Amino acid sequence: MPVVHTSAIKRARQSIKRHQRNKAILHGAKTVAKKVKVAVAENNPELAQTLLREATSTIAKAVTKGSLHRKTASRKISRLAKSVNSAAPKS
């Protein structure tokens, strides 16, 4: 029977917890980003602007939780903002 260290068991347990938490956080970020893209595709700038604010907040929270790298988050937010701004009516 192999020797199993208690610290290895704990690390495995922590890894599973982190994986589940990260998966949930990233799934939420993907969902709001998709909503923004759909609003832009439907040519609804007011809704897209509102959803962009929500998406920015959600993605930024993913960074503070350590689920997403800050530069990745910045790139995602930038691309979403760019798509919303290009869909906005020109004044």
JSON list of C-alpha atoms in Angstrom, two decimals:
[
{"chain": "A", "resi": 1, "resn": "MET", "atom": "CA", "xyz": [0.00, 0.00, 0.00]},
{"chain": "A", "resi": 2, "resn": "PRO", "atom": "CA", "xyz": [1.48, 3.39, -1.00]},
{"chain": "A", "resi": 3, "resn": "VAL", "atom": "CA", "xyz": [2.17, 6.01, 1.62]},
{"chain": "A", "resi": 4, "resn": "VAL", "atom": "CA", "xyz": [-0.18, 8.97, 1.20]},
{"chain": "A", "resi": 5, "resn": "HIS", "atom": "CA", "xyz": [0.74, 12.19, 2.95]},
{"chain": "A", "resi": 6, "resn": "THR", "atom": "CA", "xyz": [-2.04, 14.12, 4.60]},
{"chain": "A", "resi": 7, "resn": "SER", "atom": "CA", "xyz": [-0.74, 17.32, 3.01]},
{"chain": "A", "resi": 8, "resn": "ALA", "atom": "CA", "xyz": [-1.19, 15.75, -0.45]},
{"chain": "A", "resi": 9, "resn": "ILE", "atom": "CA", "xyz": [-4.77, 14.85, 0.38]},
{"chain": "A", "resi": 10, "resn": "LYS", "atom": "CA", "xyz": [-5.44, 18.40, 1.56]},
{"chain": "A", "resi": 11, "resn": "ARG", "atom": "CA", "xyz": [-3.86, 19.89, -1.60]},
{"chain": "A", "resi": 12, "resn": "ALA", "atom": "CA", "xyz": [-6.07, 17.67, -3.77]},
{"chain": "A", "resi": 13, "resn": "ARG", "atom": "CA", "xyz": [-9.14, 18.79, -1.82]},
{"chain": "A", "resi": 14, "resn": "GLN", "atom": "CA", "xyz": [-8.17, 22.47, -2.19]},
{"chain": "A", "resi": 15, "resn": "SER", "atom": "CA", "xyz": [-7.50, 21.99, -5.89]},
{"chain": "A", "resi": 16, "resn": "ILE", "atom": "CA", "xyz": [-11.00, 20.62, -6.45]},
{"chain": "A", "resi": 17, "resn": "LYS", "atom": "CA", "xyz": [-12.57, 23.53, -4.53]},
{"chain": "A", "resi": 18, "resn": "ARG", "atom": "CA", "xyz": [-10.55, 26.11, -6.47]},
{"chain": "A", "resi": 19, "resn": "HIS", "atom": "CA", "xyz": [-11.38, 24.47, -9.78]},
{"chain": "A", "resi": 20, "resn": "GLN", "atom": "CA", "xyz": [-15.12, 24.59, -9.02]},
{"chain": "A", "resi": 21, "resn": "ARG", "atom": "CA", "xyz": [-14.96, 28.21, -7.84]},
{"chain": "A", "resi": 22, "resn": "ASN", "atom": "CA", "xyz": [-12.91, 29.33, -10.86]},
{"chain": "A", "resi": 23, "resn": "LYS", "atom": "CA", "xyz": [-15.22, 27.48, -13.24]},
{"chain": "A", "resi": 24, "resn": "ALA", "atom": "CA", "xyz": [-18.29, 29.20, -11.76]},
{"chain": "A", "resi": 25, "resn": "ILE", "atom": "CA", "xyz": [-16.70, 32.66, -11.84]},
{"chain": "A", "resi": 26, "resn": "LEU", "atom": "CA", "xyz": [-15.43, 32.29, -15.41]},
{"chain": "A", "resi": 27, "resn": "HIS", "atom": "CA", "xyz": [-18.76, 30.88, -16.60]},
{"chain": "A", "resi": 28, "resn": "GLY", "atom": "CA", "xyz": [-20.51, 33.95, -15.19]},
{"chain": "A", "resi": 29, "resn": "ALA", "atom": "CA", "xyz": [-18.04, 36.25, -16.94]},
{"chain": "A", "resi": 30, "resn": "LYS", "atom": "CA", "xyz": [-18.54, 34.42, -20.25]},
{"chain": "A", "resi": 31, "resn": "THR", "atom": "CA", "xyz": [-22.31, 34.65, -19.90]},
{"chain": "A", "resi": 32, "resn": "VAL", "atom": "CA", "xyz": [-22.40, 38.42, -19.41]},
{"chain": "A", "resi": 33, "resn": "ALA", "atom": "CA", "xyz": [-19.91, 38.92, -22.25]},
{"chain": "A", "resi": 34, "resn": "LYS", "atom": "CA", "xyz": [-22.16, 36.89, -24.52]},
{"chain": "A", "resi": 35, "resn": "LYS", "atom": "CA", "xyz": [-25.18, 39.01, -23.51]},
{"chain": "A", "resi": 36, "resn": "VAL", "atom": "CA", "xyz": [-23.26, 42.15, -24.52]},
{"chain": "A", "resi": 37, "resn": "LYS", "atom": "CA", "xyz": [-22.38, 40.62, -27.90]},
{"chain": "A", "resi": 38, "resn": "VAL", "atom": "CA", "xyz": [-26.00, 39.63, -28.50]},
{"chain": "A", "resi": 39, "resn": "ALA", "atom": "CA", "xyz": [-27.21, 43.16, -27.63]},
{"chain": "A", "resi": 40, "resn": "VAL", "atom": "CA", "xyz": [-24.66, 44.61, -30.09]},
{"chain": "A", "resi": 41, "resn": "ALA", "atom": "CA", "xyz": [-25.74, 42.13, -32.78]},
{"chain": "A", "resi": 42, "resn": "GLU", "atom": "CA", "xyz": [-29.40, 43.07, -32.24]},
{"chain": "A", "resi": 43, "resn": "ASN", "atom": "CA", "xyz": [-28.42, 46.73, -32.66]},
{"chain": "A", "resi": 44, "resn": "ASN", "atom": "CA", "xyz": [-29.61, 47.73, -29.18]},
{"chain": "A", "resi": 45, "resn": "PRO", "atom": "CA", "xyz": [-27.03, 50.28, -27.95]},
{"chain": "A", "resi": 46, "resn": "GLU", "atom": "CA", "xyz": [-28.81, 51.23, -24.70]},
{"chain": "A", "resi": 47, "resn": "LEU", "atom": "CA", "xyz": [-29.03, 47.63, -23.53]},
{"chain": "A", "resi": 48, "resn": "ALA", "atom": "CA", "xyz": [-25.48, 46.93, -24.72]},
{"chain": "A", "resi": 49, "resn": "GLN", "atom": "CA", "xyz": [-24.18, 49.89, -22.71]},
{"chain": "A", "resi": 50, "resn": "THR", "atom": "CA", "xyz": [-25.95, 48.69, -19.56]},
{"chain": "A", "resi": 51, "resn": "LEU", "atom": "CA", "xyz": [-24.74, 45.12, -20.02]},
{"chain": "A", "resi": 52, "resn": "LEU", "atom": "CA", "xyz": [-21.21, 46.36, -20.70]},
{"chain": "A", "resi": 53, "resn": "ARG", "atom": "CA", "xyz": [-21.14, 47.95, -17.24]},
{"chain": "A", "resi": 54, "resn": "GLU", "atom": "CA", "xyz": [-22.28, 44.65, -15.71]},
{"chain": "A", "resi": 55, "resn": "ALA", "atom": "CA", "xyz": [-19.75, 42.66, -17.76]},
{"chain": "A", "resi": 56, "resn": "THR", "atom": "CA", "xyz": [-16.91, 44.99, -16.78]},
{"chain": "A", "resi": 57, "resn": "SER", "atom": "CA", "xyz": [-17.79, 44.55, -13.11]},
{"chain": "A", "resi": 58, "resn": "THR", "atom": "CA", "xyz": [-18.05, 40.76, -13.39]},
{"chain": "A", "resi": 59, "resn": "ILE", "atom": "CA", "xyz": [-14.76, 40.41, -15.27]},
{"chain": "A", "resi": 60, "resn": "ALA", "atom": "CA", "xyz": [-12.98, 42.72, -12.81]},
{"chain": "A", "resi": 61, "resn": "LYS", "atom": "CA", "xyz": [-14.28, 40.60, -9.92]},
{"chain": "A", "resi": 62, "resn": "ALA", "atom": "CA", "xyz": [-12.87, 37.50, -11.60]},
{"chain": "A", "resi": 63, "resn": "VAL", "atom": "CA", "xyz": [-9.46, 39.20, -11.48]},
{"chain": "A", "resi": 64, "resn": "THR", "atom": "CA", "xyz": [-9.74, 39.98, -7.77]},
{"chain": "A", "resi": 65, "resn": "LYS", "atom": "CA", "xyz": [-10.69, 36.35, -7.08]},
{"chain": "A", "resi": 66, "resn": "GLY", "atom": "CA", "xyz": [-7.63, 35.18, -9.01]},
{"chain": "A", "resi": 67, "resn": "SER", "atom": "CA", "xyz": [-9.65, 33.31, -11.63]},
{"chain": "A", "resi": 68, "resn": "LEU", "atom": "CA", "xyz": [-8.53, 35.52, -14.51]},
{"chain": "A", "resi": 69, "resn": "HIS", "atom": "CA", "xyz": [-5.24, 37.29, -15.25]},
{"chain": "A", "resi": 70, "resn": "ARG", "atom": "CA", "xyz": [-5.53, 41.07, -15.14]},
{"chain": "A", "resi": 71, "resn": "LYS", "atom": "CA", "xyz": [-4.23, 41.57, -18.67]},
{"chain": "A", "resi": 72, "resn": "THR", "atom": "CA", "xyz": [-6.64, 38.96, -20.05]},
{"chain": "A", "resi": 73, "resn": "ALA", "atom": "CA", "xyz": [-9.49, 40.74, -18.29]},
{"chain": "A", "resi": 74, "resn": "SER", "atom": "CA", "xyz": [-8.35, 44.09, -19.60]},
{"chain": "A", "resi": 75, "resn": "ARG", "atom": "CA", "xyz": [-8.25, 42.73, -23.15]},
{"chain": "A", "resi": 76, "resn": "LYS", "atom": "CA", "xyz": [-11.74, 41.22, -22.84]},
{"chain": "A", "resi": 77, "resn": "ILE", "atom": "CA", "xyz": [-13.22, 44.44, -21.42]},
{"chain": "A", "resi": 78, "resn": "SER", "atom": "CA", "xyz": [-11.49, 46.50, -24.11]},
{"chain": "A", "resi": 79, "resn": "ARG", "atom": "CA", "xyz": [-12.86, 44.35, -26.93]},
{"chain": "A", "resi": 80, "resn": "LEU", "atom": "CA", "xyz": [-16.37, 44.42, -25.51]},
{"chain": "A", "resi": 81, "resn": "ALA", "atom": "CA", "xyz": [-16.23, 48.22, -25.11]},
{"chain": "A", "resi": 82, "resn": "LYS", "atom": "CA", "xyz": [-14.93, 48.58, -28.65]},
{"chain": "A", "resi": 83, "resn": "SER", "atom": "CA", "xyz": [-17.82, 46.55, -30.06]},
{"chain": "A", "resi": 84, "resn": "VAL", "atom": "CA", "xyz": [-20.40, 48.50, -28.02]},
{"chain": "A", "resi": 85, "resn": "ASN", "atom": "CA", "xyz": [-18.92, 51.85, -29.04]},
{"chain": "A", "resi": 86, "resn": "SER", "atom": "CA", "xyz": [-18.85, 50.89, -32.72]},
{"chain": "A", "resi": 87, "resn": "ALA", "atom": "CA", "xyz": [-22.52, 49.89, -32.52]},
{"chain": "A", "resi": 88, "resn": "ALA", "atom": "CA", "xyz": [-23.52, 53.16, -30.79]},
{"chain": "A", "resi": 89, "resn": "PRO", "atom": "CA", "xyz": [-25.23, 55.72, -33.01]},
{"chain": "A", "resi": 90, "resn": "LYS", "atom": "CA", "xyz": [-22.94, 58.48, -34.29]},
{"chain": "A", "resi": 91, "resn": "SER", "atom": "CA", "xyz": [-24.00, 61.95, -33.14]}
]
